[in-house]
Coordinates of N, CA and C in Angstrom, one line a residue:
Q1 N 19.7 0.6 2.4 CA 18.5 0.1 2.8 C 17.7 1.1 2.9
V2 N 16.4 1.1 2.1 CA 15.3 2.0 2.1 C 14.4 1.8 3.3
E3 N 13.9 2.9 3.6 CA 12.9 3.1 5.0 C 11.8 3.5 4.7
F4 N 10.7 3.2 5.3 CA 9.2 3.8 5.0 C 8.7 3.7 6.3
V5 N 7.9 4.8 6.2 CA 6.9 5.1 7.4 C 5.3 5.0 7.0
E6 N 4.9 4.0 7.2 CA 3.5 4.0 7.1 C 2.4 4.5 8.1
S7 N 1.5 5.3 7.8 CA 0.6 5.7 8.7 C -0.8 5.7 8.0
G8 N -1.9 6.0 8.9 CA -3.1 6.4 8.4 C -4.1 4.9 8.8
G9 N -3.5 3.9 9.1 CA -4.3 3.0 9.7 C -5.3 3.3 11.1
R10 N -6.5 2.7 10.9 CA -7.5 2.9 12.3 C -8.5 1.8 11.9
T11 N -9.5 2.0 13.0 CA -10.7 1.0 12.9 C -11.6 1.8 12.2
V12 N -12.5 1.2 11.2 CA -13.5 1.9 10.3 C -14.5 1.1 9.9
Q13 N -15.7 1.7 9.9 CA -16.8 0.7 9.9 C -16.7 0.2 8.3
P14 N -17.5 -1.0 8.0 CA -18.0 -1.3 6.9 C -18.6 -0.5 5.9
G15 N -18.0 -0.3 4.8 CA -18.6 0.6 3.8 C -17.9 2.1 4.0
G16 N -17.0 2.2 4.8 CA -16.1 3.5 5.4 C -15.2 3.6 4.4
S17 N -14.3 4.6 4.6 CA -13.5 4.9 3.6 C -11.9 5.5 4.7
L18 N -10.9 5.3 4.2 CA -9.6 5.9 5.0 C -8.4 5.8 3.9
R19 N -7.5 6.6 4.3 CA -6.4 6.8 3.6 C -5.0 6.5 4.1
L20 N -4.3 5.8 3.5 CA -2.9 5.3 4.1 C -2.0 6.1 3.5
F21 N -0.9 6.4 3.9 CA 0.1 7.2 3.9 C 1.6 6.3 3.7
C22 N 2.4 6.5 2.9 CA 3.8 5.9 3.0 C 5.0 7.0 2.6
A23 N 5.5 7.4 3.7 CA 7.0 8.5 3.6 C 8.1 7.7 3.3
A24 N 9.2 8.4 2.7 CA 10.3 7.9 3.1 C 11.4 9.0 3.2
S25 N 11.9 8.6 4.0 CA 12.8 9.7 4.9 C 14.2 10.0 4.0
K26 N 14.9 8.8 3.7 CA 16.1 9.1 3.1 C 16.1 8.7 1.4
Y27 N 15.3 8.5 0.9 CA 15.2 8.2 -0.3 C 14.1 8.5 -1.0
T28 N 14.3 9.1 -2.6 CA 13.2 9.5 -3.4 C 12.4 8.5 -4.0
L29 N 11.0 8.5 -3.3 CA 10.2 7.3 -3.9 C 10.3 7.1 -5.3
D30 N 10.2 8.4 -6.2 CA 9.8 8.5 -7.3 C 10.8 7.5 -8.4
T31 N 12.0 7.0 -7.7 CA 12.9 6.0 -8.3 C 12.6 4.6 -8.2
Y32 N 11.3 4.3 -7.5 CA 10.9 3.0 -7.3 C 9.5 2.9 -7.8
D33 N 9.6 1.5 -8.3 CA 8.0 1.1 -8.5 C 7.5 1.0 -7.1
M34 N 6.3 1.7 -6.6 CA 5.8 1.5 -5.0 C 4.6 0.7 -5.1
G35 N 4.4 -0.1 -3.9 CA 3.1 -1.1 -3.8 C 2.9 -1.0 -2.5
W36 N 1.6 -1.6 -2.3 CA 1.1 -2.0 -1.0 C 0.8 -3.4 -0.8
F37 N 1.4 -3.8 0.1 CA 0.7 -5.3 0.5 C 0.0 -5.4 1.9
R38 N -0.6 -6.4 2.1 CA -1.5 -6.5 3.3 C -0.9 -8.2 3.9
Q39 N -1.3 -8.3 5.2 CA -1.0 -9.4 5.8 C -2.1 -9.7 7.0
A40 N -3.2 -10.4 7.1 CA -3.7 -10.6 8.1 C -3.3 -11.7 9.3
P41 N -3.5 -12.0 10.3 CA -3.1 -13.1 11.0 C -3.1 -14.4 10.6
G42 N -2.3 -15.3 10.4 CA -2.8 -16.6 10.1 C -2.5 -16.5 8.4
K43 N -2.5 -15.7 7.5 CA -2.6 -15.5 6.3 C -1.3 -15.2 5.7
E44 N -1.2 -15.4 4.2 CA -0.3 -15.0 3.6 C -0.1 -13.4 3.2
R45 N 0.9 -12.9 2.5 CA 1.0 -11.5 1.9 C 0.2 -11.5 1.0
E46 N -0.5 -10.5 0.7 CA -1.4 -10.3 -0.4 C -1.2 -9.0 -0.9
G47 N -0.5 -9.2 -2.4 CA -0.3 -7.6 -3.0 C -1.7 -7.2 -3.1
V48 N -1.7 -5.9 -3.1 CA -3.1 -5.0 -3.2 C -3.0 -4.0 -4.3
S49 N -1.7 -3.4 -4.5 CA -1.7 -2.1 -5.3 C -0.3 -1.8 -5.8
C50 N -0.1 -1.5 -7.0 CA 1.2 -0.8 -7.1 C 1.2 0.2 -8.1
I51 N 2.3 1.2 -8.2 CA 2.1 2.4 -9.0 C 3.6 2.5 -9.9
S52 N 3.7 2.6 -10.8 CA 4.8 2.5 -11.4 C 5.5 3.8 -11.7
K53 N 7.0 3.8 -11.6 CA 7.8 5.1 -11.2 C 8.1 5.6 -13.1
S54 N 7.4 5.0 -13.9 CA 7.7 5.6 -15.1 C 6.8 6.3 -15.8
D55 N 5.5 5.7 -15.6 CA 4.5 6.3 -16.3 C 3.0 6.4 -15.3
G56 N 3.6 6.2 -14.0 CA 2.3 6.0 -13.1 C 1.2 5.4 -13.5
S57 N 1.3 4.2 -14.3 CA 0.6 3.2 -14.3 C 0.2 2.5 -12.9
Q58 N -1.2 2.2 -12.8 CA -1.5 1.6 -11.6 C -2.2 0.4 -11.7
Y59 N -1.9 -0.7 -10.9 CA -2.2 -2.1 -10.8 C -2.9 -2.4 -9.4
Y60 N -3.7 -3.3 -9.5 CA -4.6 -3.8 -8.5 C -4.8 -5.3 -8.6
S61 N -5.1 -5.6 -6.9 CA -5.7 -7.2 -6.9 C -7.2 -6.9 -7.4
D62 N -7.5 -8.3 -7.8 CA -9.2 -8.3 -8.0 C -10.0 -8.1 -6.8
S63 N -9.5 -8.3 -5.7 CA -10.2 -8.3 -4.4 C -10.4 -6.8 -3.9
V64 N -9.6 -5.7 -4.6 CA -9.5 -4.4 -4.4 C -10.1 -3.6 -5.3
K65 N -9.9 -3.9 -6.7 CA -10.2 -3.3 -7.9 C -11.6 -2.5 -7.8
G66 N -11.3 -1.5 -8.3 CA -12.6 -0.5 -8.1 C -13.1 0.1 -6.6
R67 N -12.2 -0.1 -5.4 CA -12.5 0.2 -4.3 C -11.4 1.0 -3.9
F68 N -10.0 0.6 -4.3 CA -8.9 1.5 -3.6 C -8.1 1.8 -4.9
T69 N -7.5 3.3 -4.3 CA -6.8 4.0 -5.4 C -5.6 4.1 -4.9
I70 N -4.4 4.0 -5.7 CA -3.0 4.4 -5.2 C -2.4 5.6 -6.0
S71 N -1.8 6.4 -5.3 CA -1.3 7.6 -5.9 C 0.0 7.9 -5.4
R72 N 0.6 8.8 -5.8 CA 1.8 9.3 -5.6 C 2.1 10.8 -5.7
D73 N 2.8 11.5 -4.8 CA 3.1 13.0 -4.8 C 4.7 12.8 -4.9
N74 N 5.3 12.9 -5.6 CA 6.7 13.2 -5.8 C 7.5 14.1 -5.0
A75 N 6.7 15.2 -4.9 CA 7.2 16.5 -4.2 C 7.0 16.3 -2.9
K76 N 6.4 15.3 -2.3 CA 6.0 15.2 -1.1 C 6.7 13.9 -0.5
N77 N 7.2 13.0 -1.8 CA 8.0 12.2 -1.6 C 7.0 10.9 -0.6
T78 N 5.9 11.1 -1.1 CA 4.5 10.3 -0.4 C 4.0 9.2 -1.3
V79 N 3.5 8.1 -1.1 CA 2.5 7.4 -1.8 C 1.6 7.1 -0.6
Y80 N 0.1 7.3 -1.7 CA -1.1 7.0 -0.9 C -1.7 5.8 -1.2
L81 N -2.7 5.2 -0.3 CA -3.8 4.1 -0.6 C -5.0 4.8 -0.2
Q82 N -5.8 5.3 -0.7 CA -7.4 5.5 -0.7 C -7.9 4.1 -0.7
M83 N -8.9 4.0 0.2 CA -9.4 2.8 0.5 C -11.0 3.4 0.6
N84 N -11.9 2.8 -0.3 CA -13.2 3.3 -0.3 C -14.0 1.8 -0.1
N85 N -15.3 1.9 0.7 CA -16.1 0.9 0.4 C -15.5 -0.4 1.4
V86 N -14.7 -0.1 2.1 CA -13.9 -1.4 3.0 C -14.9 -2.2 3.3
K87 N -14.4 -3.5 3.4 CA -14.9 -4.7 3.7 C -14.3 -5.1 5.0
P88 N -15.1 -5.9 5.9 CA -14.4 -6.7 6.9 C -13.3 -7.6 6.6
E89 N -13.3 -8.2 5.2 CA -11.9 -9.0 4.5 C -10.7 -8.0 4.3
D90 N -11.1 -6.8 4.5 CA -10.0 -5.8 4.4 C -9.1 -5.4 5.5
T91 N -9.4 -6.1 6.5 CA -8.8 -6.4 8.1 C -7.2 -6.8 7.7
A92 N -6.3 -6.1 8.0 CA -5.0 -6.6 8.0 C -4.1 -5.5 8.2
M93 N -2.9 -5.9 8.7 CA -1.5 -4.9 8.5 C -1.3 -4.6 7.1
Y94 N -1.3 -3.5 6.8 CA -0.8 -2.8 5.4 C 0.6 -2.2 5.6
Y95 N 1.3 -2.6 4.4 CA 2.8 -2.1 4.1 C 2.9 -1.7 3.0
C96 N 3.8 -0.7 3.1 CA 4.3 -0.2 1.4 C 5.7 -0.4 1.2
A97 N 5.7 -0.8 0.0 CA 7.0 -1.4 -0.3 C 7.4 -1.0 -2.0
T98 N 8.9 -1.5 -2.0 CA 9.4 -1.0 -3.3 C 8.9 -2.7 -4.2
D99 N 8.4 -2.6 -5.2 CA 7.8 -3.6 -6.2 C 8.5 -3.4 -7.4
S100 N 9.7 -4.0 -7.9 CA 10.0 -3.9 -9.1 C 9.4 -4.5 -10.2
Q101 N 8.9 -3.7 -11.0 CA 8.0 -4.0 -12.3 C 6.7 -4.5 -12.0
C102 N 6.2 -3.9 -10.7 CA 4.7 -3.9 -10.4 C 4.3 -5.4 -10.6
T103 N 4.8 -6.5 -9.6 CA 4.5 -7.7 -9.9 C 3.3 -8.0 -8.8
L104 N 3.2 -7.3 -7.7 CA 2.2 -7.6 -6.6 C 2.6 -9.0 -6.1
S105 N 3.5 -9.4 -6.1 CA 4.2 -10.7 -5.4 C 5.5 -10.8 -4.9
E106 N 6.3 -9.7 -5.4 CA 7.2 -9.5 -4.6 C 8.0 -8.3 -4.2
W107 N 8.3 -7.9 -3.2 CA 8.6 -7.0 -2.5 C 10.3 -6.8 -2.0
D108 N 10.8 -5.8 -2.0 CA 12.3 -5.7 -1.4 C 12.5 -4.9 -0.3
Y109 N 11.6 -3.8 -0.3 CA 11.7 -3.3 1.1 C 10.5 -2.6 1.6
W110 N 10.2 -3.0 2.6 CA 9.0 -2.3 3.6 C 9.1 -1.6 4.6
G111 N 8.2 -1.2 5.4 CA 7.9 -0.5 6.5 C 7.6 -1.5 7.4
Q112 N 7.5 -0.7 8.7 CA 6.7 -1.5 9.9 C 5.1 -1.6 9.9
G113 N 4.2 -1.2 8.8 CA 3.1 -1.4 8.5 C 2.1 -0.6 9.2
T114 N 0.9 -0.4 9.1 CA -0.2 0.3 9.6 C -1.5 -0.6 9.5
Q115 N -2.0 -0.8 10.7 CA -3.1 -1.5 11.0 C -4.7 -0.9 10.6
V116 N -5.1 -2.1 9.8 CA -6.5 -1.2 9.5 C -7.4 -2.4 9.6
T117 N -8.6 -1.9 10.4 CA -9.5 -3.1 10.9 C -10.9 -2.4 10.8
V118 N -11.5 -3.4 9.9 CA -12.8 -3.0 9.5 C -13.7 -3.9 10.5
S119 N -14.3 -3.2 11.1 CA -15.5 -3.8 11.9 C -16.6 -2.6 12.5
S120 N -17.9 -3.1 12.7 CA -18.9 -2.3 13.1 C -19.0 -2.6 14.5

């Protein structure tokens, strides 16, 4: 069982920025394709982004493309999600997860999540 700890979520004003962090304590993240998905109350999970383990290719949903950036630091065993120009519709619980082959739709393991609220 892979275990992740997400952090960095907070309340931010529209147009603002924040950075989410995903750390793993027992496994090395560079052996996985790693992604982020989000879920707002009453809505289905939405794949947000993914970074491949092989060459670092990045994938984004249309809703965040150009605003969010995923990255990883293998030395720190951490995956990041930089969120810029956030919008109220970005409000959700954000989870980091393994996403084999970066489907942005299927995840095997994820953490407890971190809450992002975009509000003025």
